[in-house]
Amino acid sequence: MTKIKTALESKRNGIYYNNRIILPFKCEFLKIIFENKIITDFSSGNPDVEIVEHENFTDIYFKKYKDIQNEFSKYESIKLIVCEKDADIFDFNNHIKLLLYIENEHIIKIELPDENQIIID
Amino acid sequence: MKKILILISVVFFTLIFINPVNSYALENPEGKSTTQVTNAEEHNIFETPPSPYMVIPFIILLLMISTGPLFYKHFWEHNYPKVSISLGLVTVFYYLFIFDDPLSLLHTLEEYISFIALLTSLFVASGGILIRIDKKSTPVANVVLLFVGAIISNLIGTTGASMLLIRPFIRMNRNRIKPYHIIFFIFIVSNIGGALTPIGDPPLFLGFLKGIEFFWVIQHVWHIWLLTIVIVLSIFFVIDYLNYKKDGVSEKDDFTGKIQIKGKKNFIYLLIIIISVFMDPAIISWVPSLGVLPFGIREIIMFSVAFISYKRADKEALKGNEFDFEPIKEVAFLFVGIFATMIPALQLVAYETHKYGSKLTADIFYWGTGILSSILDNAPTYLNFLSAAMGKFGLNIENYQHVKEFELHDPIYLMAISVGAVFFGAMTYIGNGPNFMVKSISESSGIKLPSFFGYVMKYSVPILLPVFTLVWYLFFYGRG
């Protein structure tokens, strides 16, 4: 199982195809901010996203969009608040904020936010 | 899709621009702006008004702008340019081929270009500035920031000030932020604050383009502005103080108190934009007119500054601000339709109020402009009521000299319209452009805000409505 920390340290990118994002790690999702939509319902049958876990990666399908590339400028990002699979989810110190930048050629650049970028937990 | 839109836009402007009307401008012997020259050839709308049916595209467009983002968001996001331009084209064809009044279209095109040049340049230049305030989030610090925002909004517009300050405001309050923080920001910085100058809020800039003097607003409404700002800030202080006491302070105590700014050079660009507002042959005699072109030196400077400031912007600042052209693109497309479809509405309002003008008082102008500004966009609402107020005296808003003459009448009407349009824009998310922008930025930072009705029922009605009623009672009740 690939951890978030390992993926960040090795600077691994994610990839995307139309409305599918593939992240190079497994995690617990707490919040996804897609443009101005705050998604916190990850139960099966929710109208916004579907998350599919694989052995070493995770798929996120954004159900309401055909192609997520059309929705973001190069300075905008999809924001995630996630937690490692084996970490204590109830400890806020374990919550990890991530920014996903959509680049050309199906690349998703994964970054930790710097001091200028705000993600409210 | 893009090609179709570009084609429609080109046809739209060509129909207006390649027209015999421009020969008047070519014959202009004194270098006056085309607006002034063409006035002489206008239809007398008090004798032959346009067909009342021509208001329908305007009503459809305003209703769709109000309801689209709320009830059919997906359709609206993908189709608003087509809707706006198509409705605008209906009016353009009517004025060119049926009503035979191309001059009104030319005036409107000139105003649209000026309007969009100002908004675009302020949006782009302020988007390249990133402010970071390393201060403890206290009620006093918040009040100071909101008050500074209210002042700044008169210099760089409510859009520019909102863009510049919302992220520092959220960042400063990140450990105890609540929806009311954002909503008071919308009240003060995105709306009420910008009531002092034509740069402050789009309705006032439209008034300026029509001929209202630049400093007229600040001279006549500063006392209303100050009282309202003080009251709203006081209410905010009480709520924030109670919240601060309840939630306690943030865990971090080593605040430096420093304010860091990235993209400082963009302040120079903002200054150039503000100075360029006055670069009009009608204001400064030595500024050259560009003759047949439906724009002037001012608009060229503004668009150039927008282009240069974006190209030379600090990339870190753009990234920190998550800069995107979408908000300004939306304004540009929607206002093409608003400006075009608004022409018959304005003329009909002037025609009708000329007949029934004696019954219209300052109370009606204040509440009428206010209520409509809260549910429709406040810029076209302002122009409609200005047209009505001028119609009361038999004056036509499309005539530059008539606007100048109107300024000499009792100022109470223009005061009521200006205050009503700017202040009441804060009543809903759709009342003024920056409201939605601030909402969107806040939500994209993870802050959950109330729904459209939640905003109105929890905040606007209990907080703003009593304040605006007090303003009416003190300044407009029984006058005019």
JSON list of N, CA and C in Angstrom, two decimals, chain B residues 133-182:
[
{"chain": "B", "resi": 133, "resn": "ILE", "atom": "N", "xyz": [-1.19, 39.10, 5.99]},
{"chain": "B", "resi": 133, "resn": "ILE", "atom": "CA", "xyz": [-1.18, 39.85, 7.25]},
{"chain": "B", "resi": 133, "resn": "ILE", "atom": "C", "xyz": [-0.92, 38.87, 8.39]},
{"chain": "B", "resi": 134, "resn": "ASP", "atom": "N", "xyz": [0.22, 39.01, 9.04]},
{"chain": "B", "resi": 134, "resn": "ASP", "atom": "CA", "xyz": [0.55, 38.10, 10.14]},
{"chain": "B", "resi": 134, "resn": "ASP", "atom": "C", "xyz": [0.15, 38.76, 11.46]},
{"chain": "B", "resi": 135, "resn": "LYS", "atom": "N", "xyz": [-1.13, 38.85, 11.67]},
{"chain": "B", "resi": 135, "resn": "LYS", "atom": "CA", "xyz": [-1.66, 39.49, 12.87]},
{"chain": "B", "resi": 135, "resn": "LYS", "atom": "C", "xyz": [-2.63, 38.54, 13.55]},
{"chain": "B", "resi": 136, "resn": "LYS", "atom": "N", "xyz": [-2.79, 38.74, 14.83]},
{"chain": "B", "resi": 136, "resn": "LYS", "atom": "CA", "xyz": [-3.74, 37.93, 15.58]},
{"chain": "B", "resi": 136, "resn": "LYS", "atom": "C", "xyz": [-5.15, 38.35, 15.17]},
{"chain": "B", "resi": 137, "resn": "SER", "atom": "N", "xyz": [-6.02, 37.34, 15.04]},
{"chain": "B", "resi": 137, "resn": "SER", "atom": "CA", "xyz": [-7.39, 37.65, 14.64]},
{"chain": "B", "resi": 137, "resn": "SER", "atom": "C", "xyz": [-8.18, 38.14, 15.84]},
{"chain": "B", "resi": 138, "resn": "THR", "atom": "N", "xyz": [-8.29, 39.46, 15.97]},
{"chain": "B", "resi": 138, "resn": "THR", "atom": "CA", "xyz": [-9.10, 40.02, 17.06]},
{"chain": "B", "resi": 138, "resn": "THR", "atom": "C", "xyz": [-10.24, 40.82, 16.44]},
{"chain": "B", "resi": 139, "resn": "PRO", "atom": "N", "xyz": [-11.30, 41.08, 17.19]},
{"chain": "B", "resi": 139, "resn": "PRO", "atom": "CA", "xyz": [-12.40, 41.89, 16.64]},
{"chain": "B", "resi": 139, "resn": "PRO", "atom": "C", "xyz": [-11.93, 43.27, 16.16]},
{"chain": "B", "resi": 140, "resn": "VAL", "atom": "N", "xyz": [-11.00, 43.86, 16.90]},
{"chain": "B", "resi": 140, "resn": "VAL", "atom": "CA", "xyz": [-10.51, 45.20, 16.50]},
{"chain": "B", "resi": 140, "resn": "VAL", "atom": "C", "xyz": [-9.75, 45.10, 15.18]},
{"chain": "B", "resi": 141, "resn": "ALA", "atom": "N", "xyz": [-8.88, 44.09, 15.07]},
{"chain": "B", "resi": 141, "resn": "ALA", "atom": "CA", "xyz": [-8.11, 43.92, 13.81]},
{"chain": "B", "resi": 141, "resn": "ALA", "atom": "C", "xyz": [-9.06, 43.71, 12.63]},
{"chain": "B", "resi": 142, "resn": "ASN", "atom": "N", "xyz": [-10.11, 42.95, 12.86]},
{"chain": "B", "resi": 142, "resn": "ASN", "atom": "CA", "xyz": [-11.09, 42.71, 11.78]},
{"chain": "B", "resi": 142, "resn": "ASN", "atom": "C", "xyz": [-11.81, 44.00, 11.39]},
{"chain": "B", "resi": 143, "resn": "VAL", "atom": "N", "xyz": [-12.21, 44.77, 12.39]},
{"chain": "B", "resi": 143, "resn": "VAL", "atom": "CA", "xyz": [-12.92, 46.03, 12.10]},
{"chain": "B", "resi": 143, "resn": "VAL", "atom": "C", "xyz": [-12.01, 46.97, 11.30]},
{"chain": "B", "resi": 144, "resn": "VAL", "atom": "N", "xyz": [-10.74, 47.03, 11.71]},
{"chain": "B", "resi": 144, "resn": "VAL", "atom": "CA", "xyz": [-9.79, 47.91, 11.00]},
{"chain": "B", "resi": 144, "resn": "VAL", "atom": "C", "xyz": [-9.66, 47.44, 9.54]},
{"chain": "B", "resi": 145, "resn": "LEU", "atom": "N", "xyz": [-9.51, 46.13, 9.35]},
{"chain": "B", "resi": 145, "resn": "LEU", "atom": "CA", "xyz": [-9.34, 45.61, 7.98]},
{"chain": "B", "resi": 145, "resn": "LEU", "atom": "C", "xyz": [-10.59, 45.91, 7.13]},
{"chain": "B", "resi": 146, "resn": "LEU", "atom": "N", "xyz": [-11.76, 45.72, 7.72]},
{"chain": "B", "resi": 146, "resn": "LEU", "atom": "CA", "xyz": [-12.99, 45.97, 6.95]},
{"chain": "B", "resi": 146, "resn": "LEU", "atom": "C", "xyz": [-13.15, 47.46, 6.63]},
{"chain": "B", "resi": 147, "resn": "PHE", "atom": "N", "xyz": [-12.78, 48.31, 7.58]},
{"chain": "B", "resi": 147, "resn": "PHE", "atom": "CA", "xyz": [-12.89, 49.76, 7.33]},
{"chain": "B", "resi": 147, "resn": "PHE", "atom": "C", "xyz": [-11.90, 50.20, 6.24]},
{"chain": "B", "resi": 148, "resn": "VAL", "atom": "N", "xyz": [-10.68, 49.67, 6.32]},
{"chain": "B", "resi": 148, "resn": "VAL", "atom": "CA", "xyz": [-9.69, 49.97, 5.27]},
{"chain": "B", "resi": 148, "resn": "VAL", "atom": "C", "xyz": [-10.23, 49.47, 3.92]},
{"chain": "B", "resi": 149, "resn": "GLY", "atom": "N", "xyz": [-10.84, 48.29, 3.93]},
{"chain": "B", "resi": 149, "resn": "GLY", "atom": "CA", "xyz": [-11.44, 47.74, 2.70]},
{"chain": "B", "resi": 149, "resn": "GLY", "atom": "C", "xyz": [-12.52, 48.64, 2.14]},
{"chain": "B", "resi": 150, "resn": "ALA", "atom": "N", "xyz": [-13.33, 49.22, 3.05]},
{"chain": "B", "resi": 150, "resn": "ALA", "atom": "CA", "xyz": [-14.40, 50.12, 2.61]},
{"chain": "B", "resi": 150, "resn": "ALA", "atom": "C", "xyz": [-13.82, 51.34, 1.90]},
{"chain": "B", "resi": 151, "resn": "ILE", "atom": "N", "xyz": [-12.71, 51.85, 2.42]},
{"chain": "B", "resi": 151, "resn": "ILE", "atom": "CA", "xyz": [-12.08, 53.03, 1.80]},
{"chain": "B", "resi": 151, "resn": "ILE", "atom": "C", "xyz": [-11.43, 52.64, 0.46]},
{"chain": "B", "resi": 152, "resn": "ILE", "atom": "N", "xyz": [-10.68, 51.53, 0.51]},
{"chain": "B", "resi": 152, "resn": "ILE", "atom": "CA", "xyz": [-9.98, 51.09, -0.71]},
{"chain": "B", "resi": 152, "resn": "ILE", "atom": "C", "xyz": [-10.96, 50.81, -1.85]},
{"chain": "B", "resi": 153, "resn": "SER", "atom": "N", "xyz": [-12.15, 50.31, -1.50]},
{"chain": "B", "resi": 153, "resn": "SER", "atom": "CA", "xyz": [-13.11, 49.96, -2.57]},
{"chain": "B", "resi": 153, "resn": "SER", "atom": "C", "xyz": [-13.50, 51.19, -3.40]},
{"chain": "B", "resi": 154, "resn": "ASN", "atom": "N", "xyz": [-13.30, 52.38, -2.84]},
{"chain": "B", "resi": 154, "resn": "ASN", "atom": "CA", "xyz": [-13.57, 53.58, -3.63]},
{"chain": "B", "resi": 154, "resn": "ASN", "atom": "C", "xyz": [-12.44, 53.94, -4.58]},
{"chain": "B", "resi": 155, "resn": "LEU", "atom": "N", "xyz": [-11.28, 53.33, -4.33]},
{"chain": "B", "resi": 155, "resn": "LEU", "atom": "CA", "xyz": [-10.11, 53.63, -5.18]},
{"chain": "B", "resi": 155, "resn": "LEU", "atom": "C", "xyz": [-9.91, 52.57, -6.26]},
{"chain": "B", "resi": 156, "resn": "ILE", "atom": "N", "xyz": [-10.19, 51.31, -5.92]},
{"chain": "B", "resi": 156, "resn": "ILE", "atom": "CA", "xyz": [-9.96, 50.25, -6.92]},
{"chain": "B", "resi": 156, "resn": "ILE", "atom": "C", "xyz": [-11.24, 49.45, -7.18]},
{"chain": "B", "resi": 157, "resn": "GLY", "atom": "N", "xyz": [-12.35, 49.97, -6.74]},
{"chain": "B", "resi": 157, "resn": "GLY", "atom": "CA", "xyz": [-13.62, 49.29, -7.00]},
{"chain": "B", "resi": 157, "resn": "GLY", "atom": "C", "xyz": [-13.91, 48.21, -5.98]},
{"chain": "B", "resi": 158, "resn": "THR", "atom": "N", "xyz": [-15.18, 47.91, -5.81]},
{"chain": "B", "resi": 158, "resn": "THR", "atom": "CA", "xyz": [-15.55, 46.85, -4.86]},
{"chain": "B", "resi": 158, "resn": "THR", "atom": "C", "xyz": [-15.01, 45.50, -5.34]},
{"chain": "B", "resi": 159, "resn": "THR", "atom": "N", "xyz": [-14.94, 45.33, -6.66]},
{"chain": "B", "resi": 159, "resn": "THR", "atom": "CA", "xyz": [-14.39, 44.08, -7.20]},
{"chain": "B", "resi": 159, "resn": "THR", "atom": "C", "xyz": [-12.91, 43.96, -6.86]},
{"chain": "B", "resi": 160, "resn": "GLY", "atom": "N", "xyz": [-12.16, 45.02, -7.13]},
{"chain": "B", "resi": 160, "resn": "GLY", "atom": "CA", "xyz": [-10.71, 45.01, -6.87]},
{"chain": "B", "resi": 160, "resn": "GLY", "atom": "C", "xyz": [-10.42, 44.85, -5.39]},
{"chain": "B", "resi": 161, "resn": "ALA", "atom": "N", "xyz": [-11.15, 45.59, -4.54]},
{"chain": "B", "resi": 161, "resn": "ALA", "atom": "CA", "xyz": [-10.91, 45.53, -3.10]},
{"chain": "B", "resi": 161, "resn": "ALA", "atom": "C", "xyz": [-11.26, 44.14, -2.55]},
{"chain": "B", "resi": 162, "resn": "SER", "atom": "N", "xyz": [-12.35, 43.57, -3.06]},
{"chain": "B", "resi": 162, "resn": "SER", "atom": "CA", "xyz": [-12.75, 42.23, -2.59]},
{"chain": "B", "resi": 162, "resn": "SER", "atom": "C", "xyz": [-11.69, 41.21, -2.97]},
{"chain": "B", "resi": 163, "resn": "MET", "atom": "N", "xyz": [-11.24, 41.31, -4.20]},
{"chain": "B", "resi": 163, "resn": "MET", "atom": "CA", "xyz": [-10.22, 40.40, -4.73]},
{"chain": "B", "resi": 163, "resn": "MET", "atom": "C", "xyz": [-8.92, 40.51, -3.91]},
{"chain": "B", "resi": 164, "resn": "LEU", "atom": "N", "xyz": [-8.59, 41.75, -3.56]},
{"chain": "B", "resi": 164, "resn": "LEU", "atom": "CA", "xyz": [-7.33, 42.03, -2.86]},
{"chain": "B", "resi": 164, "resn": "LEU", "atom": "C", "xyz": [-7.37, 41.57, -1.40]},
{"chain": "B", "resi": 165, "resn": "LEU", "atom": "N", "xyz": [-8.52, 41.75, -0.75]},
{"chain": "B", "resi": 165, "resn": "LEU", "atom": "CA", "xyz": [-8.56, 41.59, 0.71]},
{"chain": "B", "resi": 165, "resn": "LEU", "atom": "C", "xyz": [-9.24, 40.33, 1.23]},
{"chain": "B", "resi": 166, "resn": "ILE", "atom": "N", "xyz": [-10.03, 39.65, 0.41]},
{"chain": "B", "resi": 166, "resn": "ILE", "atom": "CA", "xyz": [-10.78, 38.52, 0.99]},
{"chain": "B", "resi": 166, "resn": "ILE", "atom": "C", "xyz": [-9.83, 37.41, 1.47]},
{"chain": "B", "resi": 167, "resn": "ARG", "atom": "N", "xyz": [-8.79, 37.13, 0.71]},
{"chain": "B", "resi": 167, "resn": "ARG", "atom": "CA", "xyz": [-7.89, 36.05, 1.15]},
{"chain": "B", "resi": 167, "resn": "ARG", "atom": "C", "xyz": [-7.11, 36.44, 2.41]},
{"chain": "B", "resi": 168, "resn": "PRO", "atom": "N", "xyz": [-6.53, 37.66, 2.49]},
{"chain": "B", "resi": 168, "resn": "PRO", "atom": "CA", "xyz": [-5.88, 38.03, 3.76]},
{"chain": "B", "resi": 168, "resn": "PRO", "atom": "C", "xyz": [-6.85, 37.99, 4.94]},
{"chain": "B", "resi": 169, "resn": "PHE", "atom": "N", "xyz": [-8.10, 38.36, 4.68]},
{"chain": "B", "resi": 169, "resn": "PHE", "atom": "CA", "xyz": [-9.12, 38.36, 5.75]},
{"chain": "B", "resi": 169, "resn": "PHE", "atom": "C", "xyz": [-9.39, 36.92, 6.22]},
{"chain": "B", "resi": 170, "resn": "ILE", "atom": "N", "xyz": [-9.53, 36.01, 5.28]},
{"chain": "B", "resi": 170, "resn": "ILE", "atom": "CA", "xyz": [-9.77, 34.59, 5.63]},
{"chain": "B", "resi": 170, "resn": "ILE", "atom": "C", "xyz": [-8.54, 34.03, 6.35]},
{"chain": "B", "resi": 171, "resn": "ARG", "atom": "N", "xyz": [-7.36, 34.35, 5.80]},
{"chain": "B", "resi": 171, "resn": "ARG", "atom": "CA", "xyz": [-6.11, 33.82, 6.36]},
{"chain": "B", "resi": 171, "resn": "ARG", "atom": "C", "xyz": [-5.92, 34.30, 7.81]},
{"chain": "B", "resi": 172, "resn": "MET", "atom": "N", "xyz": [-6.22, 35.58, 8.04]},
{"chain": "B", "resi": 172, "resn": "MET", "atom": "CA", "xyz": [-6.06, 36.13, 9.38]},
{"chain": "B", "resi": 172, "resn": "MET", "atom": "C", "xyz": [-7.01, 35.45, 10.38]},
{"chain": "B", "resi": 173, "resn": "ASN", "atom": "N", "xyz": [-8.20, 35.08, 9.89]},
{"chain": "B", "resi": 173, "resn": "ASN", "atom": "CA", "xyz": [-9.21, 34.51, 10.79]},
{"chain": "B", "resi": 173, "resn": "ASN", "atom": "C", "xyz": [-9.30, 32.99, 10.68]},
{"chain": "B", "resi": 174, "resn": "ARG", "atom": "N", "xyz": [-8.30, 32.36, 10.05]},
{"chain": "B", "resi": 174, "resn": "ARG", "atom": "CA", "xyz": [-8.46, 30.94, 9.68]},
{"chain": "B", "resi": 174, "resn": "ARG", "atom": "C", "xyz": [-8.76, 30.02, 10.86]},
{"chain": "B", "resi": 175, "resn": "ASN", "atom": "N", "xyz": [-8.31, 30.40, 12.05]},
{"chain": "B", "resi": 175, "resn": "ASN", "atom": "CA", "xyz": [-8.52, 29.49, 13.20]},
{"chain": "B", "resi": 175, "resn": "ASN", "atom": "C", "xyz": [-9.89, 29.65, 13.86]},
{"chain": "B", "resi": 176, "resn": "ARG", "atom": "N", "xyz": [-10.61, 30.70, 13.48]},
{"chain": "B", "resi": 176, "resn": "ARG", "atom": "CA", "xyz": [-11.93, 30.88, 14.11]},
{"chain": "B", "resi": 176, "resn": "ARG", "atom": "C", "xyz": [-12.94, 31.45, 13.11]},
{"chain": "B", "resi": 177, "resn": "ILE", "atom": "N", "xyz": [-12.72, 31.16, 11.85]},
{"chain": "B", "resi": 177, "resn": "ILE", "atom": "CA", "xyz": [-13.59, 31.79, 10.84]},
{"chain": "B", "resi": 177, "resn": "ILE", "atom": "C", "xyz": [-15.01, 31.18, 10.86]},
{"chain": "B", "resi": 178, "resn": "LYS", "atom": "N", "xyz": [-15.99, 32.07, 10.71]},
{"chain": "B", "resi": 178, "resn": "LYS", "atom": "CA", "xyz": [-17.40, 31.67, 10.68]},
{"chain": "B", "resi": 178, "resn": "LYS", "atom": "C", "xyz": [-18.04, 32.35, 9.46]},
{"chain": "B", "resi": 179, "resn": "PRO", "atom": "N", "xyz": [-19.21, 31.85, 9.03]},
{"chain": "B", "resi": 179, "resn": "PRO", "atom": "CA", "xyz": [-19.85, 32.47, 7.86]},
{"chain": "B", "resi": 179, "resn": "PRO", "atom": "C", "xyz": [-20.08, 33.98, 8.01]},
{"chain": "B", "resi": 180, "resn": "TYR", "atom": "N", "xyz": [-20.38, 34.45, 9.24]},
{"chain": "B", "resi": 180, "resn": "TYR", "atom": "CA", "xyz": [-20.67, 35.89, 9.39]},
{"chain": "B", "resi": 180, "resn": "TYR", "atom": "C", "xyz": [-19.47, 36.76, 9.01]},
{"chain": "B", "resi": 181, "resn": "HIS", "atom": "N", "xyz": [-18.25, 36.23, 9.19]},
{"chain": "B", "resi": 181, "resn": "HIS", "atom": "CA", "xyz": [-17.07, 37.01, 8.79]},
{"chain": "B", "resi": 181, "resn": "HIS", "atom": "C", "xyz": [-17.17, 37.35, 7.30]},
{"chain": "B", "resi": 182, "resn": "ILE", "atom": "N", "xyz": [-17.46, 36.33, 6.52]},
{"chain": "B", "resi": 182, "resn": "ILE", "atom": "CA", "xyz": [-17.52, 36.51, 5.06]},
{"chain": "B", "resi": 182, "resn": "ILE", "atom": "C", "xyz": [-18.70, 37.41, 4.69]}
]
